[in-house]
Amino acid sequence: MDVNIDTTHSQVVPITLFVAVLCLCLVIGHLLDENRWVNESITAIIIGCVVGTIILIASNWKSSRFLRFDEQLFFIYLLPPIIFNAGFQVKKKQFFHNFFPIMLFGVTGVFISTSIVAAGCWWLFPKIGLKGLTISEYISIGTIFSSTDTVCTLQILHQDETPLLYSLVFGEGVVNDATSVVLFNAVQKINASTLGGKAALNIFLDFLYLFSTSTILGVTAGLLTSYILRGLGFGRHSSVREISLMILIAYLSYMLAELFELSGILTVFFAGVLMSHYAWHNVTESSRITTRHTFAAMSFIAETFIFLYVGMDALDYEQWKMNILSLWASIGIYSSVMMLILVGRAAFVFPLSVVSNYMKRGGDGSSKISGKHQVVIWWAGLMRGAVSVALAFKQFTLSGVTLDPVDATMITTTIVVVLFSTIVFGFLTKPLISYLLPPNTNTSSNINRCRSLKEDITLPLLSFEESASENLSRAKENISMLIERPVYTIHSYWRRFDDTYMRPIFGGPCSTDLT
Amino acid sequence: MDVNIDTTHSQVVPITLFVAVLCLCLVIGHLLDENRWVNESITAIIIGCVVGTIILIASNWKSSRFLRFDEQLFFIYLLPPIIFNAGFQVKKKQFFHNFFPIMLFGVTGVFISTSIVAAGCWWLFPKIGLKGLTISEYISIGTIFSSTDTVCTLQILHQDETPLLYSLVFGEGVVNDATSVVLFNAVQKINASTLGGKAALNIFLDFLYLFSTSTILGVTAGLLTSYILRGLGFGRHSSVREISLMILIAYLSYMLAELFELSGILTVFFAGVLMSHYAWHNVTESSRITTRHTFAAMSFIAETFIFLYVGMDALDYEQWKMNILSLWASIGIYSSVMMLILVGRAAFVFPLSVVSNYMKRGGDGSSKISGKHQVVIWWAGLMRGAVSVALAFKQFTLSGVTLDPVDATMITTTIVVVLFSTIVFGFLTKPLISYLLPPNTNTSSNINRCRSLKEDITLPLLSFEESASENLSRAKENISMLIERPVYTIHSYWRRFDDTYMRPIFGGPCSTDLT
């Protein structure tokens, strides 16, 4: 019986403490909301560090945490709500309108950044004194340090003031998460010794396979939910069932993807996109309000949880003790990784922006990425977050425990890079953005933006969530626009297909009867 | 690495299957909604049994489940949302208006029922051939089989048609859950050998202590949330923080209660009541809609999860193999427990109804419990559910594993009683209620109900969530009612206190400025 009580408390104590600290984070984050420098990620990570220190002292320098960072917990419970919410809340029109540059940054960028970080580490680490890593581990390190965390910048950018920039940073963030995890998993599968041109091709093919199958699974899950909600008329009885079904099927799609070793992130993202495009129209009014806010709240709690977790984990004494390098060698490792991240990101943001601008040379200036915007995009992706930590734990520990000094060094390096980039770069983000995009310039550019936004709206839309009267006037404009600008016919084909075949089956307002 | 992949899948496979079955339950439950006999608990338990059978056959009769029933999972994750939602959605006016009979049934009833079941088992079990249970285990069995599951009946009763009956069944259900868990924990603490008058007194004092401290903790949590939400003006920025804070503090109060070995159920119930009375008024309109539906959806998912779980657990081969009794002896045990439940419940519902009616002899007939209603209340509490199973696992297993044949017999007995009562009694509930309260009688009694409801409304209210104009007219009536019926002065004192001191601090519409 005593054993039973002990096991009870071994679960109750950490959960209680963690929930209490989460509440504290929430209240402090709210109080600091107006602050110029701090945002919620930084608040959570700093509170995590402080609580970790208190526990470390209270436990006589034995342990800084009551829960070991478990990458399973992260991938199974915390990441799905965040990504699903991203898909559900994404402004689909902006996202698909900027689809090409987003994919350039999110997919090609990760490949470029991974190559540079991996090659740089392979070249620099032995010189500093860290030996014993295999080629495939270097590539894994490349993917670990190529996954960005754009939450921090997105809290500062305003969707209405700089729609193009917001959409690019947001879109890249989601695609980047998915790409780096998929690439990481693809690297895990290849044999380290036989690395060469063929292996690189295998990684790439595996990546393509994972990318397409995961997307198909997510789209299927979203369409299935829409069909069930529409066909069976759930709302007639209660909106509770509607909400539960959306959450459960989204989660099911994520878990199915993980089960078949696909990318759950991509799957659940597209499930979210499809659900907000179709299923959302088939539910009652109160379910619509509830789903929007509930998914956002779940994502918010999971995000705060992760930052808190990373902050507390930073003081894990065991890992620091195992570090074999001298202080200066350690600093050398940390700063070389930071430098490689800066270079690796610059190496794709600026060239690919040029490519993107070149492709859009037909359009007006507003859809081009200006120099200042390029700097903001570069900066926005410098923060490293929970995905990096989770991948590092997956690569270098076995269920959160590592016994190898080199592995322990890589874990501490990851934590230092995450802490440093989130706190230092995070602190500088607000001042940097207000320097690059000062409010008065914002206002003047706002007019341009508004104009371009208006133009966007008159183009064949992907999203159609506005009121019927607005739709009517827009639909009319669309037709005239189509005649004038045949370059957007892919959009128009999709719209026609959506209106004729998809919406009648899966839900959503039909615009055909409005023309 | 292989080990890592294996542990990954050992978590992913069961969760995926479980979520898939949950989705199935939801859809089938919706399709069977109009059915005369079936309700959602029965659907979930039957689907659980079917899935259990399939797994049993697929695994070559080795295991019927992919997750072991873990009472920790139940008490830490599944029960809190259900009870919190009950507190949040309770019609406070009805609940507090019928506070006296609810406490009579919910508290005194559990003591009576526990005594009868415990004494009956102590007398009957050795005769049938089951020996080796201690006195304190018999009392535990009494509490295990005294915790009712009223979900099934509540799905059939209509709050608007029979408000008194609904409120009594609902209120008793919540109080009963809390009482039986508190009593169970109080019994765990005493020493079995020294059982006597003093021990009984100790149990009772411990019970009173747990009951009052848990209530105070829950009330404090609810008031704290209201104060934070009001004082810091969360809604100005986002309703996401409001929703997160309410969920987190409610959960924190539950975990704190468990940590201090109080009753989390009572705490979280009162946190829910206080939050819906004060905090709910301090949040934005969209947060109000969201919280109502989200808490209901969380509770719904948790409930379905539990019934599914119990259904799957029913076929646990290991436990059945360990049964030492013959088939007939087993049937004897099951039927004697069922009989004791029927008798134990009858022994308090009918006498206590007479007591309650006697206390209310001053009022009009509508607030008295008629004979037919007594039968419905008796029947509503015959079903045994997840709390019974969880308590049985806590008493007779160590982390879900039992090696003692007597303990295994008690586990299988609990499962059989839960399955039999939920399915057989559950099937009969709809026909029984439509026989006892036929629709035409309902309509005629509806007028009485409406009248009594109206009278209720004109009494000093505890809840005040209606529109200002309604409040105005009611407040005027209240005053005239107060003069005519001084018997309700306790309510009026509370109302005055609430309006003068509580609402200005913690939120909610003030009625004083309306008179």
mmCIF file of N, CA and C in Angstrom, chain A residues 250-329:
data_model
loop_
_atom_site.group_PDB
_atom_site.id
_atom_site.type_symbol
_atom_site.label_atom_id
_atom_site.label_comp_id
_atom_site.label_asym_id
_atom_site.label_seq_id
_atom_site.Cartn_x
_atom_site.Cartn_y
_atom_site.Cartn_z
ATOM 1 N N ALA A 250 -8.485 14.844 -35.905
ATOM 2 C CA ALA A 250 -7.202 15.511 -36.149
ATOM 3 C C ALA A 250 -6.083 14.763 -35.434
ATOM 4 N N TYR A 251 -6.331 14.416 -34.173
ATOM 5 C CA TYR A 251 -5.303 13.713 -33.411
ATOM 6 C C TYR A 251 -5.061 12.333 -33.988
ATOM 7 N N LEU A 252 -6.153 11.686 -34.410
ATOM 8 C CA LEU A 252 -6.021 10.355 -35.011
ATOM 9 C C LEU A 252 -5.139 10.412 -36.250
ATOM 10 N N SER A 253 -5.325 11.468 -37.083
ATOM 11 C CA SER A 253 -4.515 11.561 -38.308
ATOM 12 C C SER A 253 -3.043 11.714 -37.952
ATOM 13 N N TYR A 254 -2.767 12.505 -36.910
ATOM 14 C CA TYR A 254 -1.374 12.673 -36.485
ATOM 15 C C TYR A 254 -0.786 11.334 -36.048
ATOM 16 N N MET A 255 -1.551 10.615 -35.205
ATOM 17 C CA MET A 255 -1.029 9.360 -34.674
ATOM 18 C C MET A 255 -0.894 8.310 -35.777
ATOM 19 N N LEU A 256 -1.819 8.300 -36.736
ATOM 20 C CA LEU A 256 -1.711 7.358 -37.856
ATOM 21 C C LEU A 256 -0.444 7.637 -38.641
ATOM 22 N N ALA A 257 -0.175 8.939 -38.887
ATOM 23 C CA ALA A 257 1.034 9.300 -39.623
ATOM 24 C C ALA A 257 2.272 8.815 -38.874
ATOM 25 N N GLU A 258 2.279 9.013 -37.551
ATOM 26 C CA GLU A 258 3.435 8.567 -36.771
ATOM 27 C C GLU A 258 3.555 7.047 -36.812
ATOM 28 N N LEU A 259 2.399 6.385 -36.787
ATOM 29 C CA LEU A 259 2.387 4.917 -36.809
ATOM 30 C C LEU A 259 2.997 4.393 -38.103
ATOM 31 N N PHE A 260 2.640 5.007 -39.224
ATOM 32 C CA PHE A 260 3.175 4.578 -40.519
ATOM 33 C C PHE A 260 4.518 5.258 -40.812
ATOM 34 N N GLU A 261 5.107 5.886 -39.804
ATOM 35 C CA GLU A 261 6.402 6.563 -39.924
ATOM 36 C C GLU A 261 6.403 7.641 -40.991
ATOM 37 N N LEU A 262 5.274 8.323 -41.129
ATOM 38 C CA LEU A 262 5.203 9.502 -41.988
ATOM 39 C C LEU A 262 5.432 10.721 -41.096
ATOM 40 N N SER A 263 5.170 11.906 -41.649
ATOM 41 C CA SER A 263 5.341 13.106 -40.846
ATOM 42 C C SER A 263 4.000 13.561 -40.273
ATOM 43 N N GLY A 264 3.824 13.331 -38.983
ATOM 44 C CA GLY A 264 2.589 13.741 -38.331
ATOM 45 C C GLY A 264 2.351 15.237 -38.412
ATOM 46 N N ILE A 265 3.437 16.012 -38.413
ATOM 47 C CA ILE A 265 3.312 17.467 -38.440
ATOM 48 C C ILE A 265 2.598 17.918 -39.710
ATOM 49 N N LEU A 266 3.082 17.414 -40.865
ATOM 50 C CA LEU A 266 2.449 17.793 -42.132
ATOM 51 C C LEU A 266 1.006 17.339 -42.167
ATOM 52 N N THR A 267 0.780 16.096 -41.727
ATOM 53 C CA THR A 267 -0.569 15.530 -41.768
ATOM 54 C C THR A 267 -1.540 16.393 -40.972
ATOM 55 N N VAL A 268 -1.162 16.706 -39.735
ATOM 56 C CA VAL A 268 -2.108 17.403 -38.869
ATOM 57 C C VAL A 268 -2.250 18.862 -39.323
ATOM 58 N N PHE A 269 -1.198 19.403 -39.943
ATOM 59 C CA PHE A 269 -1.314 20.755 -40.488
ATOM 60 C C PHE A 269 -2.365 20.791 -41.597
ATOM 61 N N PHE A 270 -2.279 19.845 -42.532
ATOM 62 C CA PHE A 270 -3.250 19.859 -43.625
ATOM 63 C C PHE A 270 -4.642 19.457 -43.148
ATOM 64 N N ALA A 271 -4.710 18.591 -42.134
ATOM 65 C CA ALA A 271 -6.019 18.288 -41.549
ATOM 66 C C ALA A 271 -6.639 19.571 -41.003
ATOM 67 N N GLY A 272 -5.824 20.398 -40.345
ATOM 68 C CA GLY A 272 -6.316 21.670 -39.821
ATOM 69 C C GLY A 272 -6.779 22.604 -40.925
ATOM 70 N N VAL A 273 -5.981 22.704 -42.005
ATOM 71 C CA VAL A 273 -6.344 23.583 -43.122
ATOM 72 C C VAL A 273 -7.675 23.143 -43.724
ATOM 73 N N LEU A 274 -7.797 21.842 -43.994
ATOM 74 C CA LEU A 274 -9.017 21.345 -44.629
ATOM 75 C C LEU A 274 -10.226 21.495 -43.713
ATOM 76 N N MET A 275 -10.009 21.267 -42.415
ATOM 77 C CA MET A 275 -11.134 21.386 -41.476
ATOM 78 C C MET A 275 -11.637 22.821 -41.415
ATOM 79 N N SER A 276 -10.698 23.788 -41.425
ATOM 80 C CA SER A 276 -11.180 25.166 -41.358
ATOM 81 C C SER A 276 -11.777 25.595 -42.699
ATOM 82 N N HIS A 277 -11.389 24.919 -43.785
ATOM 83 C CA HIS A 277 -11.936 25.293 -45.092
ATOM 84 C C HIS A 277 -13.313 24.673 -45.340
ATOM 85 N N TYR A 278 -13.512 23.426 -44.895
ATOM 86 C CA TYR A 278 -14.798 22.766 -45.142
ATOM 87 C C TYR A 278 -15.586 22.513 -43.853
ATOM 88 N N ALA A 279 -14.970 21.727 -42.944
ATOM 89 C CA ALA A 279 -15.727 21.248 -41.782
ATOM 90 C C ALA A 279 -16.285 22.401 -40.952
ATOM 91 N N TRP A 280 -15.523 23.467 -40.862
ATOM 92 C CA TRP A 280 -15.913 24.602 -40.036
ATOM 93 C C TRP A 280 -17.261 25.175 -40.464
ATOM 94 N N HIS A 281 -17.592 25.010 -41.753
ATOM 95 C CA HIS A 281 -18.855 25.554 -42.263
ATOM 96 C C HIS A 281 -20.040 24.638 -41.964
ATOM 97 N N ASN A 282 -19.738 23.397 -41.535
ATOM 98 C CA ASN A 282 -20.832 22.446 -41.321
ATOM 99 C C ASN A 282 -21.285 22.392 -39.879
ATOM 100 N N VAL A 283 -20.674 23.194 -39.016
ATOM 101 C CA VAL A 283 -20.990 23.084 -37.595
ATOM 102 C C VAL A 283 -21.814 24.294 -37.153
ATOM 103 N N THR A 284 -22.366 24.191 -35.954
ATOM 104 C CA THR A 284 -23.200 25.280 -35.440
ATOM 105 C C THR A 284 -22.351 26.501 -35.128
ATOM 106 N N GLU A 285 -23.036 27.629 -34.990
ATOM 107 C CA GLU A 285 -22.345 28.891 -34.730
ATOM 108 C C GLU A 285 -21.497 28.811 -33.454
ATOM 109 N N SER A 286 -22.070 28.223 -32.396
ATOM 110 C CA SER A 286 -21.301 28.180 -31.144
ATOM 111 C C SER A 286 -20.101 27.250 -31.276
ATOM 112 N N SER A 287 -20.235 26.191 -32.088
ATOM 113 C CA SER A 287 -19.082 25.322 -32.307
ATOM 114 C C SER A 287 -17.970 26.068 -33.029
ATOM 115 N N ARG A 288 -18.358 26.966 -33.956
ATOM 116 C CA ARG A 288 -17.323 27.713 -34.679
ATOM 117 C C ARG A 288 -16.508 28.557 -33.729
ATOM 118 N N ILE A 289 -17.214 29.314 -32.872
ATOM 119 C CA ILE A 289 -16.502 30.159 -31.909
ATOM 120 C C ILE A 289 -15.652 29.290 -30.992
ATOM 121 N N THR A 290 -16.277 28.205 -30.509
ATOM 122 C CA THR A 290 -15.569 27.352 -29.559
ATOM 123 C C THR A 290 -14.316 26.750 -30.174
ATOM 124 N N THR A 291 -14.433 26.188 -31.396
ATOM 125 C CA THR A 291 -13.257 25.535 -31.974
ATOM 126 C C THR A 291 -12.126 26.540 -32.154
ATOM 127 N N ARG A 292 -12.411 27.708 -32.715
ATOM 128 C CA ARG A 292 -11.364 28.718 -32.903
ATOM 129 C C ARG A 292 -10.596 28.962 -31.612
ATOM 130 N N HIS A 293 -11.360 29.210 -30.514
ATOM 131 C CA HIS A 293 -10.696 29.582 -29.276
ATOM 132 C C HIS A 293 -10.076 28.389 -28.561
ATOM 133 N N THR A 294 -10.758 27.244 -28.638
ATOM 134 C CA THR A 294 -10.222 26.077 -27.938
ATOM 135 C C THR A 294 -8.908 25.638 -28.550
ATOM 136 N N PHE A 295 -8.854 25.565 -29.875
ATOM 137 C CA PHE A 295 -7.620 25.121 -30.518
ATOM 138 C C PHE A 295 -6.502 26.106 -30.214
ATOM 139 N N ALA A 296 -6.828 27.408 -30.211
ATOM 140 C CA ALA A 296 -5.812 28.401 -29.879
ATOM 141 C C ALA A 296 -5.342 28.234 -28.441
ATOM 142 N N ALA A 297 -6.286 27.956 -27.520
ATOM 143 C CA ALA A 297 -5.899 27.807 -26.113
ATOM 144 C C ALA A 297 -5.055 26.562 -25.910
ATOM 145 N N MET A 298 -5.422 25.460 -26.577
ATOM 146 C CA MET A 298 -4.629 24.232 -26.449
ATOM 147 C C MET A 298 -3.211 24.472 -26.939
ATOM 148 N N SER A 299 -3.106 25.154 -28.068
ATOM 149 C CA SER A 299 -1.802 25.440 -28.641
ATOM 150 C C SER A 299 -0.997 26.343 -27.711
ATOM 151 N N PHE A 300 -1.670 27.333 -27.132
ATOM 152 C CA PHE A 300 -1.010 28.274 -26.225
ATOM 153 C C PHE A 300 -0.455 27.554 -24.991
ATOM 154 N N ILE A 301 -1.284 26.672 -24.402
ATOM 155 C CA ILE A 301 -0.829 25.942 -23.217
ATOM 156 C C ILE A 301 0.357 25.051 -23.580
ATOM 157 N N ALA A 302 0.262 24.361 -24.721
ATOM 158 C CA ALA A 302 1.352 23.464 -25.121
ATOM 159 C C ALA A 302 2.637 24.248 -25.350
ATOM 160 N N GLU A 303 2.533 25.420 -25.988
ATOM 161 C CA GLU A 303 3.720 26.239 -26.246
ATOM 162 C C GLU A 303 4.368 26.704 -24.949
ATOM 163 N N THR A 304 3.546 27.234 -24.030
ATOM 164 C CA THR A 304 4.081 27.690 -22.748
ATOM 165 C C THR A 304 4.740 26.540 -22.012
ATOM 166 N N PHE A 305 4.062 25.402 -22.028
ATOM 167 C CA PHE A 305 4.580 24.185 -21.404
ATOM 168 C C PHE A 305 5.985 23.864 -21.920
ATOM 169 N N ILE A 306 6.137 23.918 -23.253
ATOM 170 C CA ILE A 306 7.415 23.548 -23.863
ATOM 171 C C ILE A 306 8.518 24.511 -23.444
ATOM 172 N N PHE A 307 8.244 25.815 -23.513
ATOM 173 C CA PHE A 307 9.286 26.780 -23.172
ATOM 174 C C PHE A 307 9.696 26.649 -21.707
ATOM 175 N N LEU A 308 8.700 26.422 -20.849
ATOM 176 C CA LEU A 308 8.952 26.210 -19.437
ATOM 177 C C LEU A 308 9.846 24.986 -19.234
ATOM 178 N N TYR A 309 9.504 23.944 -19.946
ATOM 179 C CA TYR A 309 10.202 22.679 -19.907
ATOM 180 C C TYR A 309 11.666 22.864 -20.303
ATOM 181 N N VAL A 310 11.868 23.563 -21.434
ATOM 182 C CA VAL A 310 13.221 23.789 -21.925
ATOM 183 C C VAL A 310 14.000 24.612 -20.906
ATOM 184 N N GLY A 311 13.335 25.626 -20.331
ATOM 185 C CA GLY A 311 13.999 26.457 -19.335
ATOM 186 C C GLY A 311 14.440 25.655 -18.122
ATOM 187 N N MET A 312 13.574 24.747 -17.658
ATOM 188 C CA MET A 312 13.928 23.951 -16.484
ATOM 189 C C MET A 312 14.998 22.931 -16.813
ATOM 190 N N ASP A 313 14.923 22.416 -18.030
ATOM 191 C CA ASP A 313 15.868 21.389 -18.437
ATOM 192 C C ASP A 313 17.271 21.945 -18.579
ATOM 193 N N ALA A 314 17.362 23.257 -18.809
ATOM 194 C CA ALA A 314 18.662 23.873 -19.053
ATOM 195 C C ALA A 314 19.614 23.635 -17.892
ATOM 196 N N LEU A 315 19.059 23.491 -16.678
ATOM 197 C CA LEU A 315 19.927 23.379 -15.509
ATOM 198 C C LEU A 315 20.162 21.936 -15.089
ATOM 199 N N ASP A 316 19.919 21.015 -16.014
ATOM 200 C CA ASP A 316 20.121 19.613 -15.664
ATOM 201 C C ASP A 316 21.595 19.369 -15.360
ATOM 202 N N TYR A 317 21.859 19.176 -14.096
ATOM 203 C CA TYR A 317 23.216 19.115 -13.588
ATOM 204 C C TYR A 317 24.002 17.942 -14.172
ATOM 205 N N GLU A 318 23.310 16.808 -14.302
ATOM 206 C CA GLU A 318 23.958 15.582 -14.774
ATOM 207 C C GLU A 318 24.647 15.792 -16.117
ATOM 208 N N GLN A 319 23.885 16.467 -17.028
ATOM 209 C CA GLN A 319 24.431 16.637 -18.366
ATOM 210 C C GLN A 319 25.649 17.558 -18.366
ATOM 211 N N TRP A 320 25.602 18.557 -17.517
ATOM 212 C CA TRP A 320 26.720 19.507 -17.490
ATOM 213 C C TRP A 320 27.967 18.870 -16.912
ATOM 214 N N LYS A 321 27.765 18.002 -15.909
ATOM 215 C CA LYS A 321 28.912 17.340 -15.289
ATOM 216 C C LYS A 321 29.643 16.446 -16.276
ATOM 217 N N MET A 322 28.872 15.878 -17.231
ATOM 218 C CA MET A 322 29.447 14.899 -18.147
ATOM 219 C C MET A 322 30.267 15.542 -19.263
ATOM 220 N N ASN A 323 30.139 16.851 -19.367
ATOM 221 C CA ASN A 323 30.838 17.567 -20.427
ATOM 222 C C ASN A 323 32.348 17.391 -20.265
ATOM 223 N N ILE A 324 33.001 16.877 -21.319
ATOM 224 C CA ILE A 324 34.431 16.608 -21.191
ATOM 225 C C ILE A 324 35.285 17.797 -21.617
ATOM 226 N N LEU A 325 34.674 18.756 -22.299
ATOM 227 C CA LEU A 325 35.470 19.851 -22.853
ATOM 228 C C LEU A 325 35.776 20.893 -21.794
ATOM 229 N N SER A 326 36.836 21.647 -22.046
ATOM 230 C CA SER A 326 37.169 22.763 -21.171
ATOM 231 C C SER A 326 36.161 23.888 -21.408
ATOM 232 N N LEU A 327 36.171 24.864 -20.526
ATOM 233 C CA LEU A 327 35.223 25.974 -20.655
ATOM 234 C C LEU A 327 35.369 26.672 -21.999
ATOM 235 N N TRP A 328 36.646 26.924 -22.394
ATOM 236 C CA TRP A 328 36.857 27.664 -23.637
ATOM 237 C C TRP A 328 36.475 26.843 -24.857
ATOM 238 N N ALA A 329 36.770 25.545 -24.794
ATOM 239 C CA ALA A 329 36.374 24.674 -25.908
ATOM 240 C C ALA A 329 34.851 24.660 -26.035
#
